[in-house]
Amino acid sequence: MTVLIEIKVPDVGNVAEIDVVEVLIQAGDVVVLEQTLATLETDKASMDLPSSVSGTIQQVYIKPGDKVSEGTLIATVLANADQAIVTEAPEAVVVKVEAPVAVKLPETINLPAKSVTEVAVMEADTTLRKAHASPSVRLFARELGVDVAKIKAGSGRKARILKEDVKKFVKKVMAEGVVATGAGIPSIPAVDFTPYGETETLKLSKIKRLTGQNLSRVWLNLPMVTYHDEADITDLEAFRNSLNAEKVKGDIKITGLMFIIKALVAAMQQFPSFNASLSADGENLILKKYFNIGIAVDTPNGLVVPVLRNANTKSINELALELAEKSEKARLGKLMPADMQGGCLTISSLGGIGGMAFTPIVNAPEVAILGVTRAKMQPVWNGKEFEPRLMLPLDLTYDHRVIDGAEGAKFMALLKQNLSDIRRLLL
Ligand code: CAO
């Protein structure tokens, strides 16, 4: 047998006017025991009104904005008779039940232990207390992992945060997550180092700060792969030494880097996807018909990347002269923005310093970067015997959205061939 149960506002401690903030049910809804039916609020407290029975809502008597007081009828619920306390004649089947309340604030009110809503309230941290939201909304937010304090203003009365606001907040964060990848990653907490010893704080240079921001952005946005290999530059080195031997005082010396630029451009001409950028929406590949090579230059203020424009049209001597001028300007802090714009692919050479291998970060929107470390004499098997050969380590990092592994390996193979036998650059 079913019975009709009246759910009324219970005694909340001598409060004459209680505001109805939110009504979470409508006629026909199936509710379960302790499900929140409405949120009420007094000057001092916010409370959820849970259902005391399971059943179907027959009628709802309140709406948001109403003022209610103890005994006001909230709703009627059709429930199985065994759930209800029958207080009137069996014919009428009207049952009067007062709903228990989960009261939050003031904190002196004792909360019964078993209600889920109440547990959520008891666990609430200080940020939750500051937020203007009912316990049920807070519980809902907690279930979704949302910190209600982060929801700026709710759409309810007096900027109260409603369930809808939590949903909208989640949608917004999800949408932002797709566009700005990496948003919301936990930051590294500040640490007080003073207990461990003396420290000194130095302001980062503007270049370092900007480079840091850019590198972090690239790191978070690009799926990068670094491919390592080495090129035999024994013959190239002999040729370079003979060229330098011809130089007179005041001439710019030729370093291996100039040949690397030339070999790289030749490989880019055969693999156009290395001389490209992804469109911002990730839908198209923009192929470049010019060959501008950026060179990472170490300066006292940080790393800068002057660009050698139209490197395909310039001789080894012209490139050497231009790099000498631009790296000097870079170290004196005199590079103009135009000197650093328009690059197609960057070389980061640590060769003069040392190293065996490293994983340079792509200078996006470029799609690849070539790392170079110190060349070393090594025994190389020529089929009959080990031969001393000068081997140059190369590290190619590429944006895997644009370049796949096989293409990366083929590009490197061609680059190695070009460096091992620079006559190929004439072809
Ligand atoms: N293997 C062995 N020797 C090398 C070499 C290599 N791969 N690369 C350069 N060298 C030698 C040069 O031949 C030169 O030798 P000599 O003095 O006997 O002629 C010496 O090392 C110094 O070369 P260099 O660094 O002055 O000249 P470069 O053309 O090779 O490089 C530049 C120019 C501007 C790239 C370099 O000066 C520079 O700033 N490098 C640092 C780049 C950097 O910090 N990159 C950042 C990495 S993190 O992304």
JSON list of C-alpha atoms and ligand atoms in Angstrom, two decimals, residues 215 233 237 240-241 244 253-258 260 295-299 302-304 306 323-324 326-328 331 346-354 358-361 369 372-376 390-393, ligand 1:
[
{"chain": "A", "resi": 215, "resn": "LEU", "atom": "CA", "xyz": [60.18, 26.87, -23.34]},
{"chain": "A", "resi": 233, "resn": "ILE", "atom": "CA", "xyz": [83.18, 14.58, -40.48]},
{"chain": "A", "resi": 237, "resn": "GLU", "atom": "CA", "xyz": [87.38, 18.68, -40.91]},
{"chain": "A", "resi": 240, "resn": "ARG", "atom": "CA", "xyz": [87.85, 23.10, -43.09]},
{"chain": "A", "resi": 241, "resn": "ASN", "atom": "CA", "xyz": [91.42, 23.13, -41.70]},
{"chain": "A", "resi": 244, "resn": "ASN", "atom": "CA", "xyz": [91.38, 28.16, -42.43]},
{"chain": "A", "resi": 253, "resn": "LYS", "atom": "CA", "xyz": [87.63, 31.57, -39.32]},
{"chain": "A", "resi": 254, "resn": "ILE", "atom": "CA", "xyz": [85.30, 28.90, -40.63]},
{"chain": "A", "resi": 255, "resn": "THR", "atom": "CA", "xyz": [83.87, 26.58, -38.00]},
{"chain": "A", "resi": 256, "resn": "GLY", "atom": "CA", "xyz": [82.10, 23.31, -38.66]},
{"chain": "A", "resi": 257, "resn": "LEU", "atom": "CA", "xyz": [78.80, 25.03, -37.94]},
{"chain": "A", "resi": 258, "resn": "MET", "atom": "CA", "xyz": [78.78, 26.73, -41.37]},
{"chain": "A", "resi": 260, "resn": "ILE", "atom": "CA", "xyz": [76.20, 22.05, -40.76]},
{"chain": "A", "resi": 295, "resn": "ILE", "atom": "CA", "xyz": [71.40, 29.78, -34.31]},
{"chain": "A", "resi": 296, "resn": "ALA", "atom": "CA", "xyz": [71.15, 29.59, -30.51]},
{"chain": "A", "resi": 297, "resn": "VAL", "atom": "CA", "xyz": [73.77, 31.94, -29.10]},
{"chain": "A", "resi": 298, "resn": "ASP", "atom": "CA", "xyz": [74.87, 31.90, -25.51]},
{"chain": "A", "resi": 299, "resn": "THR", "atom": "CA", "xyz": [75.03, 35.42, -23.99]},
{"chain": "A", "resi": 302, "resn": "GLY", "atom": "CA", "xyz": [70.68, 34.21, -21.56]},
{"chain": "A", "resi": 303, "resn": "LEU", "atom": "CA", "xyz": [70.02, 32.41, -24.78]},
{"chain": "A", "resi": 304, "resn": "VAL", "atom": "CA", "xyz": [69.06, 34.30, -27.94]},
{"chain": "A", "resi": 306, "resn": "PRO", "atom": "CA", "xyz": [69.60, 35.30, -34.28]},
{"chain": "A", "resi": 323, "resn": "LEU", "atom": "CA", "xyz": [77.08, 34.67, -37.72]},
{"chain": "A", "resi": 324, "resn": "ALA", "atom": "CA", "xyz": [80.19, 36.37, -36.31]},
{"chain": "A", "resi": 326, "resn": "LYS", "atom": "CA", "xyz": [75.15, 38.58, -35.17]},
{"chain": "A", "resi": 327, "resn": "SER", "atom": "CA", "xyz": [76.61, 36.57, -32.29]},
{"chain": "A", "resi": 328, "resn": "GLU", "atom": "CA", "xyz": [78.75, 39.59, -31.35]},
{"chain": "A", "resi": 331, "resn": "ARG", "atom": "CA", "xyz": [76.51, 39.13, -26.67]},
{"chain": "A", "resi": 346, "resn": "THR", "atom": "CA", "xyz": [67.16, 26.23, -35.27]},
{"chain": "A", "resi": 347, "resn": "ILE", "atom": "CA", "xyz": [70.60, 24.82, -34.54]},
{"chain": "A", "resi": 348, "resn": "SER", "atom": "CA", "xyz": [71.72, 24.62, -30.94]},
{"chain": "A", "resi": 349, "resn": "SER", "atom": "CA", "xyz": [75.45, 23.94, -31.00]},
{"chain": "A", "resi": 350, "resn": "LEU", "atom": "CA", "xyz": [77.26, 23.07, -27.79]},
{"chain": "A", "resi": 351, "resn": "GLY", "atom": "CA", "xyz": [80.18, 21.73, -29.80]},
{"chain": "A", "resi": 352, "resn": "GLY", "atom": "CA", "xyz": [82.62, 24.35, -28.61]},
{"chain": "A", "resi": 353, "resn": "ILE", "atom": "CA", "xyz": [81.83, 23.40, -25.02]},
{"chain": "A", "resi": 354, "resn": "GLY", "atom": "CA", "xyz": [81.58, 19.60, -25.04]},
{"chain": "A", "resi": 358, "resn": "PHE", "atom": "CA", "xyz": [71.33, 16.34, -25.33]},
{"chain": "A", "resi": 359, "resn": "THR", "atom": "CA", "xyz": [67.66, 16.86, -26.06]},
{"chain": "A", "resi": 360, "resn": "PRO", "atom": "CA", "xyz": [67.10, 20.41, -27.35]},
{"chain": "A", "resi": 361, "resn": "ILE", "atom": "CA", "xyz": [63.56, 21.84, -27.20]},
{"chain": "A", "resi": 369, "resn": "ILE", "atom": "CA", "xyz": [65.74, 21.71, -33.89]},
{"chain": "A", "resi": 372, "resn": "VAL", "atom": "CA", "xyz": [75.23, 19.48, -31.95]},
{"chain": "A", "resi": 373, "resn": "THR", "atom": "CA", "xyz": [77.83, 18.42, -29.38]},
{"chain": "A", "resi": 374, "resn": "ARG", "atom": "CA", "xyz": [81.57, 17.99, -29.49]},
{"chain": "A", "resi": 375, "resn": "ALA", "atom": "CA", "xyz": [83.11, 15.93, -32.30]},
{"chain": "A", "resi": 376, "resn": "LYS", "atom": "CA", "xyz": [85.40, 13.12, -31.12]},
{"chain": "A", "resi": 390, "resn": "LEU", "atom": "CA", "xyz": [86.10, 12.18, -36.39]},
{"chain": "A", "resi": 391, "resn": "MET", "atom": "CA", "xyz": [82.48, 11.63, -35.37]},
{"chain": "A", "resi": 392, "resn": "LEU", "atom": "CA", "xyz": [80.08, 14.50, -34.79]},
{"chain": "A", "resi": 393, "resn": "PRO", "atom": "CA", "xyz": [77.13, 13.79, -32.43]},
{"chain": "B", "resi": 1, "resn": "CAO", "atom": "N1", "xyz": [83.07, 19.69, -32.14]},
{"chain": "B", "resi": 1, "resn": "CAO", "atom": "C1", "xyz": [84.32, 20.06, -31.88]},
{"chain": "B", "resi": 1, "resn": "CAO", "atom": "N2", "xyz": [84.72, 21.34, -31.87]},
{"chain": "B", "resi": 1, "resn": "CAO", "atom": "C2", "xyz": [83.80, 22.28, -32.11]},
{"chain": "B", "resi": 1, "resn": "CAO", "atom": "C3", "xyz": [82.47, 21.97, -32.39]},
{"chain": "B", "resi": 1, "resn": "CAO", "atom": "C4", "xyz": [82.11, 20.60, -32.40]},
{"chain": "B", "resi": 1, "resn": "CAO", "atom": "N3", "xyz": [80.89, 20.21, -32.64]},
{"chain": "B", "resi": 1, "resn": "CAO", "atom": "N4", "xyz": [81.77, 23.11, -32.58]},
{"chain": "B", "resi": 1, "resn": "CAO", "atom": "C5", "xyz": [82.65, 24.13, -32.43]},
{"chain": "B", "resi": 1, "resn": "CAO", "atom": "N5", "xyz": [83.86, 23.61, -32.15]},
{"chain": "B", "resi": 1, "resn": "CAO", "atom": "C6", "xyz": [85.08, 24.37, -31.95]},
{"chain": "B", "resi": 1, "resn": "CAO", "atom": "C7", "xyz": [85.26, 25.40, -33.03]},
{"chain": "B", "resi": 1, "resn": "CAO", "atom": "O1", "xyz": [85.88, 24.84, -34.16]},
{"chain": "B", "resi": 1, "resn": "CAO", "atom": "C8", "xyz": [86.13, 26.39, -32.31]},
{"chain": "B", "resi": 1, "resn": "CAO", "atom": "O2", "xyz": [87.45, 25.87, -32.27]},
{"chain": "B", "resi": 1, "resn": "CAO", "atom": "P1", "xyz": [88.74, 26.82, -32.52]},
{"chain": "B", "resi": 1, "resn": "CAO", "atom": "O3", "xyz": [88.66, 27.85, -31.44]},
{"chain": "B", "resi": 1, "resn": "CAO", "atom": "O4", "xyz": [89.87, 25.89, -32.40]},
{"chain": "B", "resi": 1, "resn": "CAO", "atom": "O5", "xyz": [88.55, 27.39, -33.87]},
{"chain": "B", "resi": 1, "resn": "CAO", "atom": "C9", "xyz": [85.60, 26.34, -30.88]},
{"chain": "B", "resi": 1, "resn": "CAO", "atom": "O6", "xyz": [84.94, 25.10, -30.75]},
{"chain": "B", "resi": 1, "resn": "CAO", "atom": "C10", "xyz": [84.63, 27.46, -30.54]},
{"chain": "B", "resi": 1, "resn": "CAO", "atom": "O7", "xyz": [83.67, 27.55, -31.56]},
{"chain": "B", "resi": 1, "resn": "CAO", "atom": "P2", "xyz": [82.55, 28.65, -31.43]},
{"chain": "B", "resi": 1, "resn": "CAO", "atom": "O8", "xyz": [81.57, 28.21, -30.44]},
{"chain": "B", "resi": 1, "resn": "CAO", "atom": "O9", "xyz": [83.17, 29.97, -31.18]},
{"chain": "B", "resi": 1, "resn": "CAO", "atom": "O10", "xyz": [81.94, 28.73, -32.87]},
{"chain": "B", "resi": 1, "resn": "CAO", "atom": "P3", "xyz": [80.74, 27.95, -33.54]},
{"chain": "B", "resi": 1, "resn": "CAO", "atom": "O11", "xyz": [80.63, 28.48, -34.90]},
{"chain": "B", "resi": 1, "resn": "CAO", "atom": "O12", "xyz": [80.90, 26.49, -33.42]},
{"chain": "B", "resi": 1, "resn": "CAO", "atom": "O13", "xyz": [79.47, 28.36, -32.67]},
{"chain": "B", "resi": 1, "resn": "CAO", "atom": "C11", "xyz": [77.92, 29.84, -31.60]},
{"chain": "B", "resi": 1, "resn": "CAO", "atom": "C12", "xyz": [78.97, 29.68, -32.69]},
{"chain": "B", "resi": 1, "resn": "CAO", "atom": "C13", "xyz": [77.39, 31.24, -31.68]},
{"chain": "B", "resi": 1, "resn": "CAO", "atom": "C14", "xyz": [76.81, 28.82, -31.81]},
{"chain": "B", "resi": 1, "resn": "CAO", "atom": "C15", "xyz": [78.55, 29.54, -30.24]},
{"chain": "B", "resi": 1, "resn": "CAO", "atom": "O14", "xyz": [79.55, 30.49, -29.98]},
{"chain": "B", "resi": 1, "resn": "CAO", "atom": "C16", "xyz": [77.59, 29.52, -29.08]},
{"chain": "B", "resi": 1, "resn": "CAO", "atom": "O15", "xyz": [77.12, 30.54, -28.57]},
{"chain": "B", "resi": 1, "resn": "CAO", "atom": "N6", "xyz": [77.33, 28.29, -28.62]},
{"chain": "B", "resi": 1, "resn": "CAO", "atom": "C17", "xyz": [76.44, 28.09, -27.48]},
{"chain": "B", "resi": 1, "resn": "CAO", "atom": "C18", "xyz": [75.08, 27.77, -27.94]},
{"chain": "B", "resi": 1, "resn": "CAO", "atom": "C19", "xyz": [74.16, 27.44, -26.83]},
{"chain": "B", "resi": 1, "resn": "CAO", "atom": "O16", "xyz": [74.34, 27.80, -25.67]},
{"chain": "B", "resi": 1, "resn": "CAO", "atom": "N7", "xyz": [73.12, 26.73, -27.16]},
{"chain": "B", "resi": 1, "resn": "CAO", "atom": "C20", "xyz": [72.10, 26.46, -26.21]},
{"chain": "B", "resi": 1, "resn": "CAO", "atom": "C21", "xyz": [71.92, 25.07, -25.95]},
{"chain": "B", "resi": 1, "resn": "CAO", "atom": "S1", "xyz": [70.48, 24.79, -25.05]},
{"chain": "B", "resi": 1, "resn": "CAO", "atom": "O17", "xyz": [69.33, 24.89, -26.11]}
]
